[in-house]
Each structure stands twice: as C-alpha cells, then as structure tokens.
Coordinates of C-alpha atoms in Angstrom, one line a residue:
M26 CA 39.0 15.8 3.4
T27 CA 36.3 16.3 5.9
S28 CA 36.9 16.0 9.6
H29 CA 34.6 14.1 12.0
E30 CA 33.8 15.0 15.5
N31 CA 33.3 12.3 18.1
P32 CA 32.7 13.2 21.8
L33 CA 34.9 10.3 22.8
E34 CA 37.9 11.4 20.8
T35 CA 37.8 15.1 20.5
D36 CA 37.1 18.1 22.8
L37 CA 33.6 19.5 22.4
G38 CA 33.2 23.1 21.5
L39 CA 30.5 25.4 23.0
S40 CA 28.2 24.8 20.0
D41 CA 28.4 21.1 20.4
L42 CA 27.1 21.2 24.0
F43 CA 23.8 22.6 22.7
T44 CA 23.3 20.2 19.8
D45 CA 22.6 16.5 19.4
E46 CA 25.1 16.1 16.5
V47 CA 28.1 13.8 16.7
F48 CA 29.2 14.5 13.2
T49 CA 29.9 17.9 11.6
P50 CA 31.5 18.1 8.1
R51 CA 34.2 20.8 8.2
E52 CA 34.7 23.3 5.5
P53 CA 37.6 22.4 3.1
Q54 CA 40.4 24.8 2.9
S55 CA 41.9 23.6 -0.4
V56 CA 41.1 21.5 -3.4
E57 CA 42.9 18.6 -1.9
E58 CA 40.7 18.6 1.2
T59 CA 37.6 18.3 -1.0
G60 CA 38.7 14.8 -2.0
V61 CA 37.9 15.3 -5.7
S62 CA 40.2 16.2 -8.6
P63 CA 40.6 19.7 -9.9
I64 CA 39.6 18.4 -13.4
L65 CA 36.2 17.4 -12.0
I66 CA 35.6 20.8 -10.5
E67 CA 36.6 22.6 -13.7
G68 CA 34.2 20.4 -15.6
L69 CA 31.4 21.3 -13.3
V70 CA 32.3 25.0 -13.7
S71 CA 32.3 24.7 -17.5
K72 CA 29.0 22.8 -17.7
L73 CA 27.3 25.3 -15.4
L74 CA 28.4 28.3 -17.5
L75 CA 27.3 26.4 -20.6
Q76 CA 23.8 26.2 -19.2
I77 CA 23.4 29.7 -17.7
G78 CA 25.8 31.7 -19.9
S79 CA 27.7 33.8 -17.3
A80 CA 27.8 34.1 -13.5
A81 CA 29.8 35.8 -10.8
G82 CA 32.6 33.8 -9.1
R83 CA 30.7 33.7 -5.8
D84 CA 27.5 32.6 -7.5
I85 CA 29.4 29.8 -9.2
A86 CA 30.9 28.7 -5.8
K87 CA 27.5 28.7 -4.2
R88 CA 25.9 26.6 -7.0
L89 CA 28.8 24.1 -6.8
A90 CA 28.8 24.0 -3.0
I91 CA 32.5 24.8 -2.9
P92 CA 33.9 27.7 -0.7
F93 CA 34.8 30.7 -2.9
G94 CA 38.3 30.7 -1.4
V95 CA 38.9 27.2 -2.8
L96 CA 37.3 27.9 -6.2
E97 CA 38.8 31.2 -6.9
P98 CA 42.3 29.9 -7.9
L99 CA 40.7 27.4 -10.3
L100 CA 38.7 30.2 -11.9
N101 CA 41.8 32.3 -12.4
G102 CA 43.6 29.3 -13.8
M103 CA 40.9 28.6 -16.4
R104 CA 41.0 32.2 -17.4
T105 CA 44.8 32.0 -17.9
R106 CA 44.3 28.9 -20.2
Q107 CA 41.7 31.0 -22.1
L108 CA 38.8 28.8 -21.1
L109 CA 37.0 31.7 -19.3
F110 CA 37.1 35.4 -19.7
H111 CA 35.9 38.3 -17.5
Q112 CA 32.6 39.6 -18.8
G113 CA 32.3 42.3 -16.2
Q114 CA 33.0 43.2 -12.6
A115 CA 30.9 42.1 -9.7
Q116 CA 30.7 43.2 -6.1
F117 CA 33.3 42.7 -3.4
G118 CA 36.1 42.6 -6.0
D119 CA 34.6 39.7 -7.9
Y120 CA 34.2 39.2 -11.6
V121 CA 31.5 37.8 -13.9
F122 CA 32.9 34.8 -15.8
A123 CA 31.8 33.4 -19.2
L124 CA 33.1 30.7 -21.5
T125 CA 35.4 31.3 -24.5
D126 CA 34.9 29.3 -27.7
Q127 CA 37.6 26.9 -26.6
G128 CA 35.9 26.7 -23.1
A129 CA 32.5 26.1 -24.7
D130 CA 33.9 23.2 -26.8
R131 CA 35.4 21.6 -23.7
A132 CA 32.1 22.1 -21.8
S133 CA 30.2 20.4 -24.5
A134 CA 32.5 17.4 -24.4
A135 CA 32.2 17.3 -20.6
M136 CA 28.4 17.4 -20.9
R137 CA 28.4 14.5 -23.3
S138 CA 30.6 12.5 -20.9
C139 CA 28.4 13.3 -17.9
S140 CA 25.6 15.8 -17.7
Y141 CA 25.6 16.2 -13.9
V142 CA 25.6 19.8 -12.8
G143 CA 25.2 20.6 -9.2
P144 CA 27.0 20.5 -5.8
A145 CA 30.4 18.8 -6.0
P146 CA 30.3 15.2 -4.9
V147 CA 31.8 13.7 -1.8
P148 CA 34.1 10.7 -1.9
L149 CA 32.5 7.4 -0.9
E150 CA 35.0 6.9 2.0
D151 CA 33.8 10.1 3.6
Y152 CA 30.2 9.1 3.3
I153 CA 30.9 5.7 4.9
L154 CA 32.6 7.4 7.9
S155 CA 29.7 9.7 8.3
V156 CA 27.2 6.8 8.5
E157 CA 29.4 5.1 11.1
A158 CA 29.4 8.3 13.2
Q159 CA 25.7 8.9 12.9
T160 CA 24.5 5.3 13.1
I161 CA 21.0 4.7 14.3
R162 CA 22.2 1.7 16.4
A163 CA 24.3 3.9 18.6
E164 CA 21.2 5.6 20.1
A165 CA 18.8 4.2 22.6
A166 CA 15.3 5.4 22.8
R167 CA 14.0 6.1 26.3
R168 CA 10.4 5.9 27.4
E169 CA 10.0 9.6 27.6
Q170 CA 11.3 10.0 24.1
L171 CA 8.9 7.4 22.8
V172 CA 6.0 9.1 24.6
E173 CA 7.0 12.5 23.0
A174 CA 7.3 11.0 19.6
F175 CA 3.7 9.6 19.8
S176 CA 2.3 12.5 21.7
D177 CA 0.1 13.8 18.7
I178 CA -1.5 10.4 18.1
S179 CA -3.5 7.9 20.2
V180 CA -1.4 4.9 21.2
E181 CA -2.1 2.7 24.2
P182 CA 0.7 2.4 26.8
E183 CA 0.9 -1.3 26.2
M184 CA 1.9 -0.7 22.6
L185 CA 4.7 1.7 23.7
E186 CA 6.1 -0.9 26.0
I187 CA 6.4 -3.3 23.1
L188 CA 7.7 -0.8 20.6
G189 CA 10.5 0.5 22.9
P190 CA 12.7 -2.6 23.0
A191 CA 12.0 -3.2 19.3
V192 CA 13.2 0.3 18.3
N193 CA 16.4 0.0 20.4
S194 CA 17.3 -3.3 18.8
G195 CA 17.9 -1.5 15.5
A196 CA 17.4 -4.9 13.8
G197 CA 14.0 -4.3 12.3
L198 CA 10.5 -5.4 13.1
F199 CA 7.2 -6.6 11.6
L200 CA 4.1 -4.5 12.2
Y201 CA 1.2 -6.6 11.2
G202 CA -2.6 -6.3 11.7
Q203 CA -5.8 -5.2 10.0
P204 CA -5.7 -2.2 7.6
G205 CA -6.6 1.2 9.0
N206 CA -5.1 0.8 12.4
G207 CA -2.1 3.1 12.0
K208 CA 0.8 0.8 11.2
T209 CA 2.3 3.3 8.7
T210 CA 1.8 6.2 11.2
I211 CA 3.5 4.3 13.9
A212 CA 6.4 3.5 11.7
K213 CA 6.9 7.1 10.8
R214 CA 6.8 8.2 14.4
I215 CA 9.5 5.7 15.4
T216 CA 12.2 7.8 13.6
K217 CA 11.5 10.7 15.9
C218 CA 12.8 8.7 18.9
F219 CA 16.3 9.1 17.7
G220 CA 18.6 12.1 17.1
R221 CA 16.8 14.7 15.1
H222 CA 19.4 15.8 12.6
I223 CA 22.1 14.1 10.5
Y224 CA 24.3 15.2 7.6
I225 CA 24.3 13.5 4.2
P226 CA 26.1 14.6 0.9
H227 CA 24.2 15.8 -2.1
A228 CA 26.2 13.4 -4.3
I229 CA 28.8 10.6 -3.9
I230 CA 31.6 9.9 -6.3
E231 CA 33.4 6.5 -6.7
D232 CA 35.6 5.4 -9.5
G233 CA 34.6 8.5 -11.5
Q234 CA 30.9 7.7 -11.3
I235 CA 28.6 10.3 -9.7
I236 CA 25.8 8.9 -7.5
K237 CA 23.0 11.3 -6.5
L238 CA 22.0 10.7 -2.8
F239 CA 19.9 13.6 -1.6
D240 CA 16.3 13.1 -2.6
A241 CA 13.8 15.8 -1.6
A242 CA 11.0 13.1 -1.7
F243 CA 12.6 11.4 1.3
H244 CA 14.9 13.9 2.9
E245 CA 13.7 17.0 4.7
E246 CA 16.3 19.7 4.7
I247 CA 17.0 21.8 7.8
R248 CA 17.6 25.4 6.7
H249 CA 20.4 27.4 8.4
E250 CA 17.9 30.1 9.4
N251 CA 16.1 27.7 11.7
E252 CA 19.2 26.6 13.6
S253 CA 20.5 27.9 16.9
L254 CA 22.6 31.0 17.0
L255 CA 25.4 28.9 18.6
S256 CA 25.4 26.4 15.7
D257 CA 28.4 26.3 13.5
N258 CA 27.3 27.4 10.0
T259 CA 30.8 27.1 8.5
G260 CA 30.6 23.4 7.6
D261 CA 31.2 21.8 4.2
P262 CA 28.4 23.1 1.9
R263 CA 28.4 19.9 0.0
W264 CA 26.7 18.2 2.9
V265 CA 23.0 19.0 3.7
K266 CA 21.5 18.8 7.1
I267 CA 18.3 16.8 7.2
R268 CA 16.0 15.1 9.7
R269 CA 16.6 11.4 10.1
P270 CA 14.9 10.0 7.0
T271 CA 11.9 7.7 6.9
V272 CA 11.8 6.2 3.4
V273 CA 8.3 4.7 2.7
V274 CA 7.7 2.4 -0.3
G275 CA 4.7 0.3 -1.0
G276 CA 3.4 -1.7 -4.0
E277 CA 5.7 0.2 -6.4
L278 CA 8.8 -1.4 -4.9
T279 CA 10.8 -3.4 -7.5
M280 CA 14.2 -5.1 -7.4
E281 CA 15.7 -2.3 -9.5
S282 CA 14.9 0.1 -6.6
L283 CA 17.3 -1.8 -4.4
E284 CA 20.3 -1.3 -6.8
I285 CA 22.1 1.8 -8.1
R286 CA 20.2 2.9 -11.1
H287 CA 22.3 4.3 -14.0
D288 CA 21.0 6.4 -16.8
P289 CA 23.1 5.7 -19.9
L290 CA 22.0 8.9 -21.6
T291 CA 23.1 11.3 -18.8
N292 CA 25.7 9.0 -17.3
I293 CA 24.3 9.8 -13.8
S294 CA 23.5 7.2 -11.2
E295 CA 20.7 7.3 -8.6
A296 CA 21.3 5.9 -5.1
S297 CA 19.3 2.8 -4.0
L298 CA 16.7 2.9 -1.3
Q299 CA 19.0 1.4 1.2
L300 CA 21.5 4.3 0.8
K301 CA 18.8 6.9 1.0
S302 CA 17.4 5.4 4.2
N303 CA 20.8 5.0 6.0
C304 CA 20.7 6.4 9.6
G305 CA 16.9 6.3 9.5
C306 CA 14.0 4.0 8.8
L307 CA 13.0 2.1 5.7
L308 CA 9.3 1.2 5.8
I309 CA 8.1 -1.5 3.4
D310 CA 4.4 -0.8 3.5
D311 CA 1.8 -3.4 2.4
F312 CA 4.5 -6.0 2.4
G313 CA 3.4 -9.0 0.4
R314 CA 1.5 -6.9 -2.2
Q315 CA 4.5 -5.7 -4.2
R316 CA 5.0 -6.6 -7.9
I317 CA 7.9 -8.8 -6.7
E318 CA 7.6 -12.0 -4.7
P319 CA 8.2 -11.6 -0.9
T320 CA 10.7 -14.4 -1.0
E321 CA 12.7 -12.6 -3.7
L322 CA 12.9 -9.4 -1.6
L323 CA 13.8 -11.3 1.6
N324 CA 16.5 -13.3 -0.1
R325 CA 18.0 -10.0 -1.4
W326 CA 18.3 -8.7 2.2
I327 CA 19.0 -11.7 4.3
I328 CA 22.8 -11.2 4.3
P329 CA 22.8 -7.4 4.7
L330 CA 20.5 -7.7 7.7
E331 CA 23.0 -10.0 9.3
N332 CA 26.2 -8.2 8.4
R333 CA 24.9 -4.6 8.3
F334 CA 26.5 -3.8 5.0
D335 CA 25.5 -4.4 1.4
F336 CA 27.2 -4.7 -2.0
L337 CA 26.1 -2.6 -5.0
S338 CA 27.3 -2.5 -8.6
L339 CA 28.3 0.5 -10.5
A340 CA 27.7 1.1 -14.2
S341 CA 31.3 0.0 -14.9
G342 CA 30.6 -3.4 -13.2
K343 CA 32.6 -2.6 -10.1
K344 CA 31.1 -3.7 -6.8
I345 CA 31.2 -1.4 -3.9
Q346 CA 30.6 -2.0 -0.2
V347 CA 28.2 0.4 1.4
P348 CA 26.6 0.6 4.9
F349 CA 23.3 -1.0 5.5
D350 CA 22.4 1.0 8.6
Q351 CA 18.7 1.6 9.0
L352 CA 15.7 0.3 11.0
I353 CA 13.7 -1.8 8.5
I354 CA 10.0 -2.0 9.3
F355 CA 7.7 -4.4 7.4
S356 CA 4.1 -3.3 7.6
T357 CA 1.7 -5.9 6.4
N358 CA -1.9 -7.0 6.7
L359 CA -0.9 -10.7 6.4
E360 CA 0.7 -13.1 8.9
P361 CA 4.5 -12.8 9.0
C362 CA 4.8 -16.6 8.9
D363 CA 2.9 -16.7 5.6
L364 CA 5.4 -14.3 4.0
A365 CA 8.8 -15.4 5.2
D366 CA 10.5 -18.5 6.4
E367 CA 12.1 -19.2 9.7
A368 CA 15.6 -18.2 8.6
F369 CA 14.5 -14.7 7.7
L370 CA 12.2 -14.2 10.7
R371 CA 15.1 -14.9 12.9
R372 CA 16.8 -11.8 11.6
I373 CA 13.7 -9.7 12.3
P374 CA 13.4 -10.4 16.0
Y375 CA 10.4 -8.4 16.8
K376 CA 6.9 -9.0 15.5
V377 CA 4.4 -6.4 16.8
E378 CA 0.7 -6.8 16.2
V379 CA -1.3 -3.6 15.9
G380 CA -4.8 -4.6 17.0
D381 CA -8.2 -2.9 16.8
P382 CA -8.8 0.0 19.2
S383 CA -11.1 -0.4 22.2
V384 CA -14.3 1.6 22.5
E385 CA -12.6 4.0 24.9
E386 CA -9.7 4.6 22.5
F387 CA -12.3 5.0 19.7
R388 CA -13.8 7.9 21.7
T389 CA -10.4 9.4 22.3
L390 CA -9.7 9.3 18.5
F391 CA -13.0 11.1 17.9
K392 CA -11.8 13.8 20.4
Y393 CA -8.6 14.3 18.5
A394 CA -10.4 14.4 15.2
C395 CA -13.0 16.9 16.5
E396 CA -10.1 19.2 17.6
A397 CA -8.6 19.0 14.2
V398 CA -11.7 20.1 12.4
E399 CA -12.8 22.5 15.1
C400 CA -15.9 20.6 16.0
A401 CA -17.5 20.1 19.4
Y402 CA -17.1 16.6 20.7
R403 CA -20.3 14.8 21.7
A404 CA -19.8 11.4 23.5
E405 CA -23.5 10.4 23.0
A406 CA -23.1 10.7 19.3
V407 CA -20.1 8.4 19.3
D408 CA -22.0 5.9 21.5
Y409 CA -24.9 6.1 19.0
L410 CA -22.5 5.3 16.2
V411 CA -21.2 2.3 17.9
Q412 CA -24.6 1.0 19.0
K413 CA -26.3 1.6 15.6
H414 CA -23.6 0.9 13.0
Y415 CA -21.0 -1.4 14.6
R416 CA -22.3 -3.8 17.1
P417 CA -25.5 -5.0 15.3
V418 CA -23.6 -6.0 12.2
G419 CA -20.3 -7.0 13.9
R420 CA -18.3 -4.3 12.2
P421 CA -14.8 -4.0 13.8
L422 CA -13.4 -0.6 15.0
R423 CA -10.5 0.9 13.1
R424 CA -8.3 3.8 14.2
C425 CA -8.7 5.6 10.9
Q426 CA -12.5 5.6 10.9
A427 CA -12.9 8.4 13.4
R428 CA -10.9 10.8 11.3
D429 CA -12.5 9.6 8.0
L430 CA -16.1 9.8 9.2
L431 CA -15.6 13.2 10.6
M432 CA -14.1 14.4 7.3
Q433 CA -17.2 13.1 5.6
I434 CA -19.3 15.2 8.0
R435 CA -17.1 18.3 7.4
N436 CA -17.4 17.9 3.6
Y437 CA -21.2 17.6 3.9
C438 CA -21.5 20.6 6.1
A439 CA -19.3 22.6 3.8
Y440 CA -21.6 21.6 0.9
T441 CA -24.8 22.6 2.8
G442 CA -23.3 25.7 4.4
G443 CA -24.1 24.5 7.9
P444 CA -21.9 24.3 11.0
V445 CA -19.8 21.2 11.5
E446 CA -21.5 19.2 14.2
L447 CA -21.1 15.7 15.5
R448 CA -24.8 14.6 15.2
P449 CA -26.4 11.2 14.8
D450 CA -28.0 12.1 11.5
H451 CA -24.7 13.3 10.1
L452 CA -23.1 10.1 11.3
D453 CA -25.8 8.0 9.5
R454 CA -25.1 9.9 6.3
A455 CA -21.4 9.5 6.6
V456 CA -21.7 5.7 7.3
R457 CA -23.8 5.2 4.2
A458 CA -21.2 7.0 2.1
Y459 CA -18.1 5.5 3.8
F460 CA -18.6 1.8 4.3
T461 CA -19.0 -0.7 1.4
T462 CA -19.7 -3.8 3.5
V463 CA -23.3 -4.9 3.4
A464 CA -24.7 -6.0 6.7
E465 CA -25.5 -9.6 7.3
P466 CA -29.1 -10.4 6.3
T467 CA -31.6 -10.9 9.2
P468 CA -33.7 -14.2 9.3
E469 CA -36.7 -12.3 8.0
A470 CA -34.7 -11.2 5.0
A471 CA -32.9 -14.5 4.4
P472 CA -33.4 -15.9 0.9
L473 CA -36.1 -18.5 0.5
A474 CA -35.1 -22.1 0.3
A475 CA -35.7 -24.2 -2.8
P476 CA -39.4 -25.5 -3.1
P477 CA -40.0 -29.1 -2.0
V478 CA -40.5 -31.8 -4.6
S479 CA -44.2 -31.9 -5.5
S480 CA -46.3 -35.1 -5.6
A481 CA -46.6 -37.2 -8.7
A482 CA -50.0 -35.7 -9.5
E483 CA -48.6 -32.1 -9.4
T484 CA -45.4 -32.8 -11.2
P485 CA -45.8 -32.3 -15.0
T486 CA -44.7 -35.1 -17.2
P487 CA -41.7 -34.2 -19.3
P488 CA -42.3 -34.2 -23.1
T489 CA -42.0 -37.7 -24.6
P490 CA -41.2 -38.1 -28.2
A491 CA -43.6 -40.1 -30.4
S492 CA -42.7 -43.8 -30.1
P493 CA -44.6 -47.2 -30.0
S494 CA -47.0 -47.4 -27.1
P495 CA -45.5 -49.3 -24.1
S496 CA -47.2 -52.4 -22.8
P497 CA -50.0 -51.9 -20.4
R498 CA -48.1 -53.7 -17.6
A499 CA -45.1 -51.4 -18.0
S500 CA -47.3 -48.3 -18.1
G501 CA -49.0 -49.1 -14.8
V502 CA -52.5 -49.8 -16.4
Q503 CA -54.3 -53.0 -15.2
P504 CA -54.0 -55.9 -17.6
T505 CA -57.8 -55.9 -18.1
V506 CA -57.5 -52.9 -20.4
P507 CA -58.1 -54.4 -23.9
Q508 CA -56.4 -53.3 -27.2
P509 CA -53.6 -51.2 -25.8
S510 CA -53.0 -50.1 -29.4
Q511 CA -56.4 -48.4 -29.5
P512 CA -55.8 -44.7 -30.1
K513 CA -56.5 -42.5 -27.1
P514 CA -58.6 -39.4 -27.6
S515 CA -56.9 -36.0 -27.7
P516 CA -57.0 -34.3 -24.3
S517 CA -58.7 -31.3 -25.8
K518 CA -61.5 -33.2 -27.5
T519 CA -64.1 -35.8 -26.5
A520 CA -63.6 -39.2 -28.2
A521 CA -66.4 -39.9 -30.8
P522 CA -68.2 -43.3 -30.5
E523 CA -67.2 -46.0 -32.9
P524 CA -69.8 -47.1 -35.4
G525 CA -71.5 -50.3 -34.3
N526 CA -70.1 -50.2 -30.8
P527 CA -72.3 -48.1 -28.6
G528 CA -70.4 -49.2 -25.5
S529 CA -67.4 -47.2 -26.5
A530 CA -69.2 -43.9 -26.0
P531 CA -67.6 -42.2 -23.0
P532 CA -70.0 -41.5 -20.1
T533 CA -69.8 -38.4 -18.0
P534 CA -66.8 -38.5 -15.8
G535 CA -67.7 -39.5 -12.2
A536 CA -71.2 -40.9 -13.2
S537 CA -72.2 -44.5 -13.4
N538 CA -72.6 -46.4 -16.6
P539 CA -76.3 -46.8 -17.4
A540 CA -75.6 -49.8 -19.6
S541 CA -74.0 -51.7 -16.7
P542 CA -75.5 -52.6 -13.3
R543 CA -72.2 -51.8 -11.8
S544 CA -71.0 -48.2 -11.5
A545 CA -67.6 -47.1 -12.8
S546 CA -66.6 -46.4 -9.2
T547 CA -67.0 -50.1 -8.3
S548 CA -65.2 -51.3 -11.4
P549 CA -61.8 -53.0 -10.9
V550 CA -60.4 -50.2 -12.9
S551 CA -61.8 -47.1 -11.4
N552 CA -61.6 -43.5 -12.6
A553 CA -59.3 -42.7 -9.7
A554 CA -56.9 -45.5 -10.6
V555 CA -56.8 -44.3 -14.1
S556 CA -56.5 -40.7 -13.2
T557 CA -53.5 -41.3 -11.0
T558 CA -51.7 -43.6 -13.3
V559 CA -52.4 -42.9 -16.9
P560 CA -51.8 -39.1 -16.9
T561 CA -48.5 -39.3 -15.0
T562 CA -46.7 -42.4 -16.4
A563 CA -48.4 -43.9 -19.4
P564 CA -47.7 -42.0 -22.6
T565 CA -50.7 -42.2 -25.0
A566 CA -50.2 -43.1 -28.6
G567 CA -51.2 -40.5 -31.1
L568 CA -50.4 -37.4 -29.0
P569 CA -48.0 -34.9 -30.4
S570 CA -44.6 -34.8 -28.8
G571 CA -44.4 -32.4 -25.9
T572 CA -48.2 -32.2 -25.3
K573 CA -49.0 -31.5 -21.7
Q574 CA -51.7 -33.8 -20.2
E575 CA -54.5 -32.3 -18.1
P576 CA -55.5 -33.6 -14.7
A577 CA -57.8 -36.6 -14.6
A578 CA -60.8 -34.5 -13.6
Q579 CA -60.6 -32.6 -16.9
E580 CA -59.3 -35.4 -19.1
P581 CA -61.7 -37.9 -21.0
A582 CA -59.3 -40.7 -19.9
G583 CA -62.3 -42.0 -17.9
S584 CA -63.8 -43.2 -21.2
V585 CA -61.1 -45.9 -21.3
A586 CA -62.3 -47.2 -17.9
A587 CA -65.9 -47.1 -19.1
A588 CA -65.0 -49.1 -22.2
C589 CA -63.3 -51.7 -20.0
V590 CA -66.3 -52.1 -17.8
A591 CA -68.6 -52.4 -20.9
E592 CA -66.3 -55.1 -22.3
N593 CA -66.3 -57.1 -19.1
E594 CA -70.1 -56.9 -18.9

C-alpha cells in the first residue's frame, strides 16, 4: 500500500522543503504493499516473456514497474513450479528467465483473458486518495502566479483581474467571444497557476478490471533526470510524475468519451476524459459545435459539478465512484445563455468574455510575433495595415492575426529568398492571401437598380393568340371606325387598294388626303390617336400569333384612319 505525505499530518523531510509536492507514492517493500494479488503479477511476467522471449530479472522488474526486491521471490517461485527456467546468467547475480512449455501455455491463457502488458496497476482506493491529496481546489492562485503564467503572451491587466477569482473558484468558467482572440491559449495557461507536478498511476485496477489512465497525448511526464538533486527518486515506479494536465477536446467529443471505454477483444479499459483531467483542467473547445447536443453534455455533468464526484460503469456492469476534481472550462463563440439553461449556468459561476484587442495591444502582438520570427518591428507598417485594411472596411482586430499575417510574410520571403521584413507591400500581399471576407461595396460599385417601367408606347405588347377580333369600343378605337372585321394589313406590307373602292388606298402617313378637303390631322380619328391606341391595345385580326407590332410611324395603320375619313366624306 502506498503512503501519502501531508504537511499537516506528517513531518516534512529535507527534500519536501524544496518541492511543491504534497503527495509522494512510496516504494512498496512487499507484494502485499503493492495492493495487487501475486497471481496478477505472475500473469504480467508470463505475458511479458511470451512477447519478448527472455529477459533478465531486473529488466522484467523495470518493465512491470515493480521493485526487483519485491519481484525476485515471485520469479524464483515460478521457476520452482517449472513455469520459468534460467536461460543464462546476468550481471549483479541476476539471471535471464524464459518460459517453459507449461509456462507458455499459462501465458497464452492469461493473454486471452486480458492482453494488458505493462506497469502493474494501482488499486482504485490509492488513486482516490492521491486525487484528494493533490486536488486543484486546495490551491489558490495569486496575482504574481497569474502574471507569470501569462508572461509569454499578451493579456491586458483587466483580463487577469477577472480570471484570478475564476481560477481560484475551481468550479469552472465560460470563456466566450469571437474566434481568434486566444480563448484556448488562455485556458491552457490557467493550469500553470497551480502546483506544477502531480503523480498519477499508469493503470488502475478495480474488480479485476484494468483501466489505463496515463495518456501521453494529455500527460507530460517529468523525467527523473530533470529533477532536483534533493528529490526523492525512490518512489513507487508504478506512478508517473507529470505536469498538471490540460485535456483539450473539441468537435470530436462524444458521450462515449465521458465513460470508461472497454475493448472486448483485449479486455482492457480506457479511462474517461474526466479521470485523465483530474487535478488539472478540462477544456471543452468550440462548445456547442460537437456532434452531441449541448444539453445532452450539460445534463451528463450537472450532478458531478455539484457533488465533485462521478459514477462510471465497468465492463462487468459494476458502478464505481471516482473523483470529479478539475477546472472545467467551456470555450465557445456563442452566447452562454444560448447553450445552457439557468440551472447549469448557476453551477458555472464565472462567465468571462474575451473581447477584441485594442490597437495598442495589436501593436504589442506584432512586436511579439516579430521577435518570434526574428524580424525588425516597424510601427508605421502596423499603422498602415490598420488604416488600409481594417478601418475602411470595418474589419475587427483579432489576436491571432498578427502572428498569422507575419507567418504569411515569412513564408513569402522564404519563397523569394529575401529577408523577412515588415513592409506595407508584404502586408498587402499577406492580407490578400489571408482574409476571405470581401469588403463592402462602395456607392459607385453598388449594383444597379431595376429599370423603371416604360411608357405604354415603349412597352412591347405580349403575344396574343389568334382569336375573334374584339369590339372597337373595347379595343380603344373610336366607334366611327367601320367594319371592324375588315382585315388589317400586315405590318411588313402596304395594304393594296380594293377594286372599285379608290378611297381605301392608304395615303402617305402624315400627309393630308387629296380626296378630302380636310386633312387627316384634323379628322376626329387622327393618326396620332390611332398610333397610340391601335398598336398597344387593339390586336388586329389576321396577324400571326406572337407577331410584334411596329411603332405607329412605321406602321401602315394610318390607312385605317384615312379610310374612315373618306367614308365620312
């Protein structure tokens, strides 16, 4: 069984005075102190030798993370039962062990039962005690610690004054605001405000089920070589020393990630995200854009956030109670009230908006970015960028843009072979390649409005199917027009005079009728009246359907008026 140090209950040694650790797993002195059964350890030895063939006793102890003094009696016992044999002699009085036929059969059976091979697991009770000793809620971040954690990035002092109390609450917070303003970066820096190192086991065992906890994707191991000379390196090797974890998940988050995942083929379980983030931070990035509904995720955590523990199910169906001890940070581009109801928001007491940077901070960000790419900073170039590409089009400033635009310049200079310089022409090129938002059109470039409705004389008459001619009164022609059924000449040809009726010959449009003392212009039915009425509203019998009529000045429709005058005479 592991022992736990607490400065309030035990005397501190010299090494503890120079470290920030309140929990140190002690090296077990016997199999009983490991908390696992000898059969489990023998199974791990058999499966390891089944994979690698043979190994020295100390090498086996190192791979299984068990002190050689504890493992050596078990190796000798397995050799006595003819499960192992000495294949040779190793250094320091050690031997090289290999499996016998009987041992190979037992190793194959153990592999089929559970294929886990690695550091020996730690009992669940020991893990729970370690979380309680290293809880993130027991630490309070001071202003100087917060300033040091954010020393390598640009954060306004007002933001630090808001983040400090939120971090010390340990209850979680919402970071919301526009994308590209550093919400994810802020969340990762928050973990640095707490104690730097904690211990977690490689694996946990409960009810015979092995659960893998250490994950290199989220846990950064601290090697013994980098520790102080006063540190105690004789701890339990089944525990690994890591930095306080920051587990970041985004749109790939599913409900299965929040449960213990069991592989039925290997019979190995994987710890949930809550377990992996204990004593650290769990960042839900882009909250609201996951494949699961926000309400479904919030309902899953509404009780653990209140009680600080969670219930998980093993493959056997047994439920276990585990600590829920992490600072949960929800980073979103949406309003928190649009994602969660009042009951959940009450359990996340702090909602911090990460706004756009000011122009002065934008210049500071460019200074940091120039230092990163070894480029000379030019304030006039940044002012040109703001005046030319931001203010005229109303483009908002984002904290990521200084770094991204400068990376565009660096990539272009690497392509052309020139030095990296912060110049206006380089910024123009970077802006064209970086931004996808089209500027608002100017009034000169605005799209033209729809053309106004033209007058009746300019609007073409829609095609009319062949039908009986309408009455003259309905068509707009004066009632003095005789024989409305008289065929009208085709617009493309001049009507021929009827035999025996010389008055029907059409005169020249616009000229007076020589056969009448009155001119056509003084007739009750003038050419102008006919030209504005007949071509636009009165369909003419005998025209093909869809034939477009010509304007009155080019249409022999004036012959109808002349015929009317002659008839009246």
